[in-house]
CSV table of C-alpha atoms and ligand atoms in Angstrom, one decimal:
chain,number,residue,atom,x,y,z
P,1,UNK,CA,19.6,-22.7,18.4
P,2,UNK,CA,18.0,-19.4,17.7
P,3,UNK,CA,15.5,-20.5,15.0
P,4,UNK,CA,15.6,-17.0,13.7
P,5,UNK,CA,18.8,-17.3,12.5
P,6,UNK,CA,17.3,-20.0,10.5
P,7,UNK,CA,15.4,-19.7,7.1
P,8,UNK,CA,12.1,-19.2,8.2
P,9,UNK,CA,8.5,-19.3,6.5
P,10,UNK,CA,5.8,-17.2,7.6
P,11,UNK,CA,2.3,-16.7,6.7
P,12,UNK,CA,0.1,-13.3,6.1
P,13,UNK,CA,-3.4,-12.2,6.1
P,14,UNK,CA,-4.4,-8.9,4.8
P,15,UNK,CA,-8.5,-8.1,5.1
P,16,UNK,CA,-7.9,-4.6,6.0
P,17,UNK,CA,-10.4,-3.0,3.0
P,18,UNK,CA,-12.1,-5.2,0.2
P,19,UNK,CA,-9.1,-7.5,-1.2
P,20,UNK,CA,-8.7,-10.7,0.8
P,21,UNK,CA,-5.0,-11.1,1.3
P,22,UNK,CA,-3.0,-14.7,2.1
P,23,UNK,CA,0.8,-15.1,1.0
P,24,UNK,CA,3.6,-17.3,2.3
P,25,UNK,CA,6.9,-16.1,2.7
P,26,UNK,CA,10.0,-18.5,2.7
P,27,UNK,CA,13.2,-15.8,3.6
P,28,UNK,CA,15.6,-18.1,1.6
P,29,UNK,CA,13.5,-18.6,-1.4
P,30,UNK,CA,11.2,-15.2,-1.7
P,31,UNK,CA,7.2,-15.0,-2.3
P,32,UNK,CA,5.8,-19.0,-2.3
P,33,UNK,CA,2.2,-18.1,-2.7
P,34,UNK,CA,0.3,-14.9,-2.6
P,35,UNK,CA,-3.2,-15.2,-3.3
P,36,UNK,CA,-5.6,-12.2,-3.4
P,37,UNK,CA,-9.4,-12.4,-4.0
P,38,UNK,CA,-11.2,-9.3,-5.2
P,39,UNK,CA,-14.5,-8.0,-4.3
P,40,UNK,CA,-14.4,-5.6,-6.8
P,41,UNK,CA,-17.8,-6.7,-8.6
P,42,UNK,CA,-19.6,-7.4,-5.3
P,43,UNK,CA,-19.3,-3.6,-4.2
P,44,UNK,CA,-19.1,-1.8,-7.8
P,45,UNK,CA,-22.4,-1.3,-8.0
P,46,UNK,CA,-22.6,0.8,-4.7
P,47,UNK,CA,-20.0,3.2,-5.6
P,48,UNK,CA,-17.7,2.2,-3.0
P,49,UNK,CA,-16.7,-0.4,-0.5
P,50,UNK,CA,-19.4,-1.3,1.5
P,51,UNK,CA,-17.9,-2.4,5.0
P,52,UNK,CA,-20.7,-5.0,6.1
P,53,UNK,CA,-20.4,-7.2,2.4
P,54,UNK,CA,-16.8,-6.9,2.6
P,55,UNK,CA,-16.7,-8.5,6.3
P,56,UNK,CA,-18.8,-10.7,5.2
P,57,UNK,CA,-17.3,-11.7,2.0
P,58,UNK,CA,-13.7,-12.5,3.5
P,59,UNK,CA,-15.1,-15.1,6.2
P,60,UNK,CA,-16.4,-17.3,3.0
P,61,UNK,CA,-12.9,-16.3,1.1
P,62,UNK,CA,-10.4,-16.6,4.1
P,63,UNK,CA,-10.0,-20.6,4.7
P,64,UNK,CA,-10.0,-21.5,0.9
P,65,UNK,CA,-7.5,-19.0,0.3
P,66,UNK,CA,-5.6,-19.9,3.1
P,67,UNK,CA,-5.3,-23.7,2.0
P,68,UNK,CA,-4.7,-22.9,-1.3
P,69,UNK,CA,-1.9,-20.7,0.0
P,70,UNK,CA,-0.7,-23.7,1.7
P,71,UNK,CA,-1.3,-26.2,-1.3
P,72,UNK,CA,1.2,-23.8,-3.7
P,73,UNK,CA,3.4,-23.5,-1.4
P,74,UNK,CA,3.7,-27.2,-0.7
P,75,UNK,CA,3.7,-26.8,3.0
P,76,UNK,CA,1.9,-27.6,6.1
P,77,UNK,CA,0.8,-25.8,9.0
P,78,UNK,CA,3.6,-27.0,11.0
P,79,UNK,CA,6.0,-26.3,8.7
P,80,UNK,CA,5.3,-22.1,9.5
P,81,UNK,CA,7.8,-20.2,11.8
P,82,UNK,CA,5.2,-17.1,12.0
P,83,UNK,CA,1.8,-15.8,11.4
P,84,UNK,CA,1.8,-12.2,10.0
P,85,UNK,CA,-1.4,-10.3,10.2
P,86,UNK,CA,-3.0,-6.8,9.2
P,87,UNK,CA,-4.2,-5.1,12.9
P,88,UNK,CA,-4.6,-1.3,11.9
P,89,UNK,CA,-5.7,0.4,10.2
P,90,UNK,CA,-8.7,0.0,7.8
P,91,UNK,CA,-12.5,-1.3,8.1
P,92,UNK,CA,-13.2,-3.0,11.6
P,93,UNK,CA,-15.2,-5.4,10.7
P,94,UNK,CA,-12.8,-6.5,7.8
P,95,UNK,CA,-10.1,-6.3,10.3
P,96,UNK,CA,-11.2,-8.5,12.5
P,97,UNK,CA,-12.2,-11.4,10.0
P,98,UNK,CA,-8.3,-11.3,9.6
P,99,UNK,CA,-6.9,-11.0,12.8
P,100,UNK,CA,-9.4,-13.4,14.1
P,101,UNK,CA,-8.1,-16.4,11.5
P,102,UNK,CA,-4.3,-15.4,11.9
P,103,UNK,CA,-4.9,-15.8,16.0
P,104,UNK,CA,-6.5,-19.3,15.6
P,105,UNK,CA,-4.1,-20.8,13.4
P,106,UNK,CA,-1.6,-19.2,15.7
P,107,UNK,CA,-2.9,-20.7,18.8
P,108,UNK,CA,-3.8,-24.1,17.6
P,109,UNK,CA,-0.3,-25.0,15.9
P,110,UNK,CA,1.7,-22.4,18.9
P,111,UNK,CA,3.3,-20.0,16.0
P,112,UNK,CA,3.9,-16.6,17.0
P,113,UNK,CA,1.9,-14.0,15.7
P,114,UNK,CA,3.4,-10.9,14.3
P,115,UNK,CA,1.3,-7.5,13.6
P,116,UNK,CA,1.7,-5.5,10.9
P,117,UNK,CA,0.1,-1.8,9.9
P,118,UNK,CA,-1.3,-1.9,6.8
P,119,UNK,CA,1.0,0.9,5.4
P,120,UNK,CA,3.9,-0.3,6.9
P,121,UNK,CA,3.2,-3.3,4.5
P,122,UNK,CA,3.0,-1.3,1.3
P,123,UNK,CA,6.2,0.8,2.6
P,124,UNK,CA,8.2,-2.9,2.1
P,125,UNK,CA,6.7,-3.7,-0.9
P,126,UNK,CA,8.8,-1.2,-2.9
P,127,UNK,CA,11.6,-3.7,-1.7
P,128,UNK,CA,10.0,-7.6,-2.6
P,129,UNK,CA,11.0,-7.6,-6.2
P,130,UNK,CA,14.7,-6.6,-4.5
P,131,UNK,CA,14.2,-9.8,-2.7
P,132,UNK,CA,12.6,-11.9,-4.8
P,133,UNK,CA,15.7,-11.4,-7.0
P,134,UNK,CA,18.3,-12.5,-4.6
P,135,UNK,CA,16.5,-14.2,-1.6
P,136,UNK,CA,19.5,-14.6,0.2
P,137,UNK,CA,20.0,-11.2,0.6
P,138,UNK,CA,17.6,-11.2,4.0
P,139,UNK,CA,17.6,-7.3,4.2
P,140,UNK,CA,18.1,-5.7,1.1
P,141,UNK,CA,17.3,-2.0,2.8
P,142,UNK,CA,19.6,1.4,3.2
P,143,UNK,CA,17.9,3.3,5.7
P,144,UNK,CA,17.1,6.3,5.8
P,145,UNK,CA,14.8,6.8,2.8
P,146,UNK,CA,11.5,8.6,2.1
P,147,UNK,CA,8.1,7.1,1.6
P,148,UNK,CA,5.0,8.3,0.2
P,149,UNK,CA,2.4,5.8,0.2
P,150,UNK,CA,-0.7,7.0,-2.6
P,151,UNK,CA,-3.8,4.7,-1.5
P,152,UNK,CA,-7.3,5.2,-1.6
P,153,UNK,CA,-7.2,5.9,1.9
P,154,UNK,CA,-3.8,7.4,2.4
P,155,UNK,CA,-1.6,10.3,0.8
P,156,UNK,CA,1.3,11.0,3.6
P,157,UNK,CA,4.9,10.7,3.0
P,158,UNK,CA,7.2,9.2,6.0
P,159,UNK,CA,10.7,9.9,6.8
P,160,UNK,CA,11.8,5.6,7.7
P,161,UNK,CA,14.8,5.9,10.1
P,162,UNK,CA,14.9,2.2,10.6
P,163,UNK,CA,12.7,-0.8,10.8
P,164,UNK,CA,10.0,0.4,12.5
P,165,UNK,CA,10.9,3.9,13.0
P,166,UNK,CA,8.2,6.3,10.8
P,167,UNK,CA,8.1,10.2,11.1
P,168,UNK,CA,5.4,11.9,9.5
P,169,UNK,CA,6.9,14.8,7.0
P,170,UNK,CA,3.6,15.2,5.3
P,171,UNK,CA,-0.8,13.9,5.1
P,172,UNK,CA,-3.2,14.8,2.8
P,173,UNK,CA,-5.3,17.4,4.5
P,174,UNK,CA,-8.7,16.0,2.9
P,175,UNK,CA,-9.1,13.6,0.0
P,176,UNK,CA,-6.4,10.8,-0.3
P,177,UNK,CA,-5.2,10.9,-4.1
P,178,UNK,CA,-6.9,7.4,-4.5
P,179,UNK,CA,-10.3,8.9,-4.0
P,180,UNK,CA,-9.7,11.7,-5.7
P,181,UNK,CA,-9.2,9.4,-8.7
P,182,UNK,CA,-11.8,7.6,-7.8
P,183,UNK,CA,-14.3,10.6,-7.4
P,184,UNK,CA,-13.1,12.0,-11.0
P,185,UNK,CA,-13.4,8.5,-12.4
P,186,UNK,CA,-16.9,8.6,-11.4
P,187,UNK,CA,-18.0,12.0,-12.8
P,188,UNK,CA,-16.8,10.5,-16.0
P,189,UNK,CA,-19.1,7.5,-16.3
P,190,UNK,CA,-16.5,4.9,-14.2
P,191,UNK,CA,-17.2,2.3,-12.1
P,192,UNK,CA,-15.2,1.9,-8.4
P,193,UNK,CA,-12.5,1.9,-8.1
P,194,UNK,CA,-11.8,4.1,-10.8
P,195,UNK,CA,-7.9,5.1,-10.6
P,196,UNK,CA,-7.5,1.9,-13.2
P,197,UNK,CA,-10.2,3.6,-15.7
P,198,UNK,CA,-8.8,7.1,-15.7
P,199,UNK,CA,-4.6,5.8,-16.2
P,200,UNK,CA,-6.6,3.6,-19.1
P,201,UNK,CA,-8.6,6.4,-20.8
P,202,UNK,CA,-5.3,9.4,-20.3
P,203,UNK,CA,-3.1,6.9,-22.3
P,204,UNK,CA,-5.4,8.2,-25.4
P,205,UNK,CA,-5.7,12.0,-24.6
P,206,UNK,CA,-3.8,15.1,-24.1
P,207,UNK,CA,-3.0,17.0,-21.4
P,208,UNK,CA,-4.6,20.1,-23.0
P,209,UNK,CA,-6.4,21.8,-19.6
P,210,UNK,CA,-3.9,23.4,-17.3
P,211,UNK,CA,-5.9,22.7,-13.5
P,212,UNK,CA,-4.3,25.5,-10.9
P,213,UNK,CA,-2.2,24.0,-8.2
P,214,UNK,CA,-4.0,23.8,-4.7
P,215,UNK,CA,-2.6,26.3,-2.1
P,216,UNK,CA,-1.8,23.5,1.0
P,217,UNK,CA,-0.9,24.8,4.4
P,218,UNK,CA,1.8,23.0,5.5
P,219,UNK,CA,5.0,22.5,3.0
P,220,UNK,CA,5.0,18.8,2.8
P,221,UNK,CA,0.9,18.6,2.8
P,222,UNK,CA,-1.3,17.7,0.1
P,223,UNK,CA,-5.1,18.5,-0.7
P,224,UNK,CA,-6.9,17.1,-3.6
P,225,UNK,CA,-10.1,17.8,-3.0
P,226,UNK,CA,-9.9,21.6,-4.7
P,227,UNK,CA,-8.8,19.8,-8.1
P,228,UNK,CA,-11.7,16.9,-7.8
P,229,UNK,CA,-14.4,20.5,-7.8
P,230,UNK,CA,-12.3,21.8,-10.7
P,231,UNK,CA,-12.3,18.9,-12.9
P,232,UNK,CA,-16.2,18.7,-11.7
P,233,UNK,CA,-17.0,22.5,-12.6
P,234,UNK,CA,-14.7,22.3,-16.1
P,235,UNK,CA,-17.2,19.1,-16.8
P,236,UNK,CA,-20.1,21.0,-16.0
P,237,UNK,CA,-19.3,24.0,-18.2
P,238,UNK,CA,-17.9,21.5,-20.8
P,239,UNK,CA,-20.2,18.8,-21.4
P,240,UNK,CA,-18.9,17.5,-24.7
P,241,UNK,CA,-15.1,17.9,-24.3
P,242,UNK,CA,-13.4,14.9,-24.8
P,243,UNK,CA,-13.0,12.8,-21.7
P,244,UNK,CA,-9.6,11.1,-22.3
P,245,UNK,CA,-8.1,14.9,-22.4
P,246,UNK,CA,-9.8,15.2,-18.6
P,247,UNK,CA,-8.4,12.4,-17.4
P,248,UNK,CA,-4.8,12.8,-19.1
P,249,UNK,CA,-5.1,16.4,-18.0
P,250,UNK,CA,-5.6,15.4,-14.0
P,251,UNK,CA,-3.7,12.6,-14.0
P,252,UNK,CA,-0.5,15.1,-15.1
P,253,UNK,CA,-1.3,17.7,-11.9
P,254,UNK,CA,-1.4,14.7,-9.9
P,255,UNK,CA,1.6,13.2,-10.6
P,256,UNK,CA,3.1,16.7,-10.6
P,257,UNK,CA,1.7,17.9,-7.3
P,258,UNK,CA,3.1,14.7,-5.9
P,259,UNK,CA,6.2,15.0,-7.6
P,260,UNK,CA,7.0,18.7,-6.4
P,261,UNK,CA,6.1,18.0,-3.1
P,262,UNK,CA,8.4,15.0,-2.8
P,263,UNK,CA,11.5,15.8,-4.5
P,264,UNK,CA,11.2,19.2,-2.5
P,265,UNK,CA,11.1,17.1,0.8
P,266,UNK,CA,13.7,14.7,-0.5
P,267,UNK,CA,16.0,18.0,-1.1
P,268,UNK,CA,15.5,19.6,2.3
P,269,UNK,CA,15.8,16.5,4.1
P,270,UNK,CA,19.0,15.6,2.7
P,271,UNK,CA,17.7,12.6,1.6
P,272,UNK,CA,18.5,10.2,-2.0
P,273,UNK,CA,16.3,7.0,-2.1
P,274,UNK,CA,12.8,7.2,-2.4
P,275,UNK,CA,10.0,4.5,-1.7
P,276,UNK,CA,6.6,5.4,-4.1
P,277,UNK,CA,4.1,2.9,-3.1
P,278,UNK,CA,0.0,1.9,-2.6
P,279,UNK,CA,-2.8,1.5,-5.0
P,280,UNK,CA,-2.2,4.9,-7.1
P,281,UNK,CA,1.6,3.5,-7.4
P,282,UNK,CA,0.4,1.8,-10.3
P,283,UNK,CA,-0.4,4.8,-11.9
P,284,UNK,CA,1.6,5.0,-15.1
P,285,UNK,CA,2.0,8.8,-15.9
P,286,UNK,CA,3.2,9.0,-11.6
P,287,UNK,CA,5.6,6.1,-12.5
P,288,UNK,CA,6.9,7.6,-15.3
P,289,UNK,CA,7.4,11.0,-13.9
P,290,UNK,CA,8.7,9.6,-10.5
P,291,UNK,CA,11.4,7.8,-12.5
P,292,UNK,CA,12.4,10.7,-14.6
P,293,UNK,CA,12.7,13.1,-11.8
P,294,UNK,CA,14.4,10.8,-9.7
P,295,UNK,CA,16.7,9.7,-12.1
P,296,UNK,CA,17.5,13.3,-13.1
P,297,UNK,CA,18.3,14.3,-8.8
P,298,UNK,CA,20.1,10.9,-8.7
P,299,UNK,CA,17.5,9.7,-6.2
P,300,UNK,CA,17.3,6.0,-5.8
P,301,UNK,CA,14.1,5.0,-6.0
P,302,UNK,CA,11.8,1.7,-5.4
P,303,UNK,CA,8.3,1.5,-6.8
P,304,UNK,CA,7.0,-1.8,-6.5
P,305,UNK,CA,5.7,-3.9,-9.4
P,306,UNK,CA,2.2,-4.1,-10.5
P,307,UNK,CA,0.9,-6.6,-8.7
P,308,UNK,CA,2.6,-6.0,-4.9
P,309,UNK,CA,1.4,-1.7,-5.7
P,310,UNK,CA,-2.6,-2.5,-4.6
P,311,UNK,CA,-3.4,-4.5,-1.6
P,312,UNK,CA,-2.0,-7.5,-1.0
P,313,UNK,CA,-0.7,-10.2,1.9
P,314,UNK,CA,2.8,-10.5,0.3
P,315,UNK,CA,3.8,-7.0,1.7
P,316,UNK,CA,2.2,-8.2,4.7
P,317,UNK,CA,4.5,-11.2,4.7
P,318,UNK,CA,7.5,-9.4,4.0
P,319,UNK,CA,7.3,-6.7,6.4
P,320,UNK,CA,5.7,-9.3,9.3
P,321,UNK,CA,9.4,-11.3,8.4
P,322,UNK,CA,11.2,-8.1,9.6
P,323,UNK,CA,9.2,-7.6,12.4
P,324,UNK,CA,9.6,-11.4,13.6
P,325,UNK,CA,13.0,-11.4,13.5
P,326,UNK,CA,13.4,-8.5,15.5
P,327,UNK,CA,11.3,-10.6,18.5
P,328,UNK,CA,7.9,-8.3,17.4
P,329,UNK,CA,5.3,-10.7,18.7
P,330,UNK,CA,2.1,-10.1,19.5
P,331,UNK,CA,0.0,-11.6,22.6
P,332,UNK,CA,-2.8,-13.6,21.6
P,333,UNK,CA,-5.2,-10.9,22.8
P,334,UNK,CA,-4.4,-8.2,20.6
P,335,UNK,CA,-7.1,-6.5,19.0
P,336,UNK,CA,-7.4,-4.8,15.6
P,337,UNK,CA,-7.7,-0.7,15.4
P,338,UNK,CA,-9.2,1.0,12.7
P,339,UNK,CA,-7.1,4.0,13.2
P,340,UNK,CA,-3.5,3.3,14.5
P,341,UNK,CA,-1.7,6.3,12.8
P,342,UNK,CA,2.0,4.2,11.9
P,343,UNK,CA,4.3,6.6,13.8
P,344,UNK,CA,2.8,5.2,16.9
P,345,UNK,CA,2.3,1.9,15.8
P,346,UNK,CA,6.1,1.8,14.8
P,347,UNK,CA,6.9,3.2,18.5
P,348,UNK,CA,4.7,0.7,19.9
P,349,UNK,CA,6.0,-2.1,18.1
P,350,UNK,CA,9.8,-1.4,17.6
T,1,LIG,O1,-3.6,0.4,-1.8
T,1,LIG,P1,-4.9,0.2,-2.4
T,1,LIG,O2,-5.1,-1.1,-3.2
T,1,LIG,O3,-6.0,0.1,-1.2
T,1,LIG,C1,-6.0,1.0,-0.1
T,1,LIG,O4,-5.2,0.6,0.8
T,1,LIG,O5,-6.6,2.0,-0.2
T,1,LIG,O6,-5.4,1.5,-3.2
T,1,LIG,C2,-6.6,1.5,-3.9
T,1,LIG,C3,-6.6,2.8,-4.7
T,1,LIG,C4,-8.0,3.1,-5.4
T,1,LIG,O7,-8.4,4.4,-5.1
T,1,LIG,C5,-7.7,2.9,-6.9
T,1,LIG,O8,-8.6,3.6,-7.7
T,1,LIG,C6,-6.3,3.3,-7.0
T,1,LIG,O9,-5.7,2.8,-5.8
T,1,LIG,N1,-5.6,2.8,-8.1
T,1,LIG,C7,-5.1,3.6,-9.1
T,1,LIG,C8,-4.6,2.7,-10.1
T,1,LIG,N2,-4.7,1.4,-9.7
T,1,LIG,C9,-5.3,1.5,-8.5
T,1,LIG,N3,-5.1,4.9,-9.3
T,1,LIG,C10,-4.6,5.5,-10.4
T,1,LIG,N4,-4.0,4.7,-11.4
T,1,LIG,C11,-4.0,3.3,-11.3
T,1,LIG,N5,-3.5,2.6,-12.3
T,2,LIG,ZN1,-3.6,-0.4,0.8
């Protein structure tokens, strides 16, 4: 028997950036562990992630997390069907700290191991509350639908066909919206990562400065990085204005520029569900005015909770579950890229 046809339980490791990730998936029963360990502290006082600390910091993090993963799960190493891992993209040397662990465990105990892209992970984690709910339901997905995934390193927005199947529709053409928050968070006095200190502070101001829109080329396109000088140059010539009206005042164009961009590709693409996902996707004012303007187009939409929106091996879990059952195994000597743009990855792996 076909042991995919099975309830299965697979593993995942995420160390694509500075969060190391380890979850367990069980496809009749939903998320059985997912453990994240922030380095948040360790690179705050450099302003940013710092790629050598971070490497470092998931080889002390990655085997207590992974048998504590175990422990809540209440299973054993034999007891896995699959080893998801992160491959691409995101800092090498964090990569491979990852990749390294999944293919050991996968060679000593003979599990397959299944890649995942980083954003292909936050793309299903719109849909592991879905799951969690009813765990039965393997597959709770309509395809098409639209994705825009708002990270610290990413702003693009992918039409999904299928499993697997990602055409680009739109990409930031400099900042990602995650380090634009992080960058304005900073000329305010905020420590990295900052997106979490500016959707704090705009909950106690107004939106009383009206930033100009940023002429993109490219319909679908974003740019941020003409907004980041203009909330820099309005600070400059406005030293004393109140900062919670700065932040409440970018935070609106953000989730506005998002929004019209979307819901404009949404329209012309004929399409009605929506995925909103990645670190920013825990912005509050871009939640609310996603599910207002969705709700208004009748647009189904799927933002994932708190806790599966920033980086995390649950995602990685769910989406290396899809994979696996469609046969997507990797050989044991497959390496990890820091750039793998998903389209190909998708075409590679599909
Ligand atoms: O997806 P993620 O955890 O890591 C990457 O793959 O990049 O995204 C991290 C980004 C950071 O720029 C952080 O400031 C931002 O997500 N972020 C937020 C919020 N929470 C995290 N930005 C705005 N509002 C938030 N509540
Ligand atoms: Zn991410």
């Amino acid at each position: 028997m076909d042991n995919r046809e099975k309830p299965s339980v697979g593993l995942a490791i995420e160390t694509s950036c500075d969060e190391t990730g380890v979850a367990i998936f069980d496809s009749s029963k939903g998320i059985l562990a997912n453990l994240v360990s922030s380095q948040v502290k360790l690179h705050a006082p450099f302003g940013g992630v710092v790629p050598e600390l971070s490497a470092r910091e998931h080889v002390k993090n990655i085997n207590p997390l992974l048998e504590e993963a175990l422990r809540q799960a209440n299973i054993d190493w034999k007891d896995l069907d699959y080893v998801a891992v992160t491959v691409a993209p995101g800092l090498i040397l964090s990569l491979v700290v990852g990749v390294a662990a999944a293919k050991a465990i996968a060679h000593a105990y003979k599990k397959p191991l299944v890649p995942v892209h980083h954003l292909e992970g936050h793309i299903y984690s719109a849909f592991l509350e879905k799951v969690e709910k009813n765990p039965k339901e393997e597959e709770p997905i309509k395809y098409p639908f639209l994705a825009l995934i708002i990270s610290g390193g990413h702003t693009e927005l992918y039409y999904v066909k299928g499993f697997s199947q990602y055409q680009t529709v739109g990409q930031t053409l400099d900042d990602s919206v995650g380090e634009a928050f992080d960058k304005v968070a900073r000329m305010l006095g905020f420590p990295y990562p900052g997106g979490p200190h500016i959707d704090r502070l705009a909950q106690k101001g107004k939106a009383s400065i009206k930033f100009p829109t940023p002429r993109v080329k490219g319909e679908y396109n974003f740019s941020f990085s003409g907004l980041k000088t203009s909330v820099l140059n309005f600070i400059r010539k406005n030293p004393s204005y109140p900062k919670e009206d700065i932040a409440a005042s970018f935070q609106k164009k953000v989730a506005e520029i998002l929004a019209e961009k979307t819901f404009k590709a949404l329209r012309d693409l004929k399409l009605n569900r929506l995925v909103v996902v990645g670190g920013v996707a825990a912005n509050s004012e871009i939640r609310k005015v996603f599910k207002e303007k969705a709700q208004q187009m009748g647009v189904e939409l799927y933002i994932p909770s708190l806790k599966y929106a920033t980086d995390n091996a649950a995602m990685i879990a769910y989406a290396g579950f899809l994979r696996w059952k469609r046969k997507g195994f990797a050989p044991l000597d497959i390496n990890a890229s820091p750039n793998y743009p998903l389209e190909k990855f998708g075409k590679d792996w599909s």
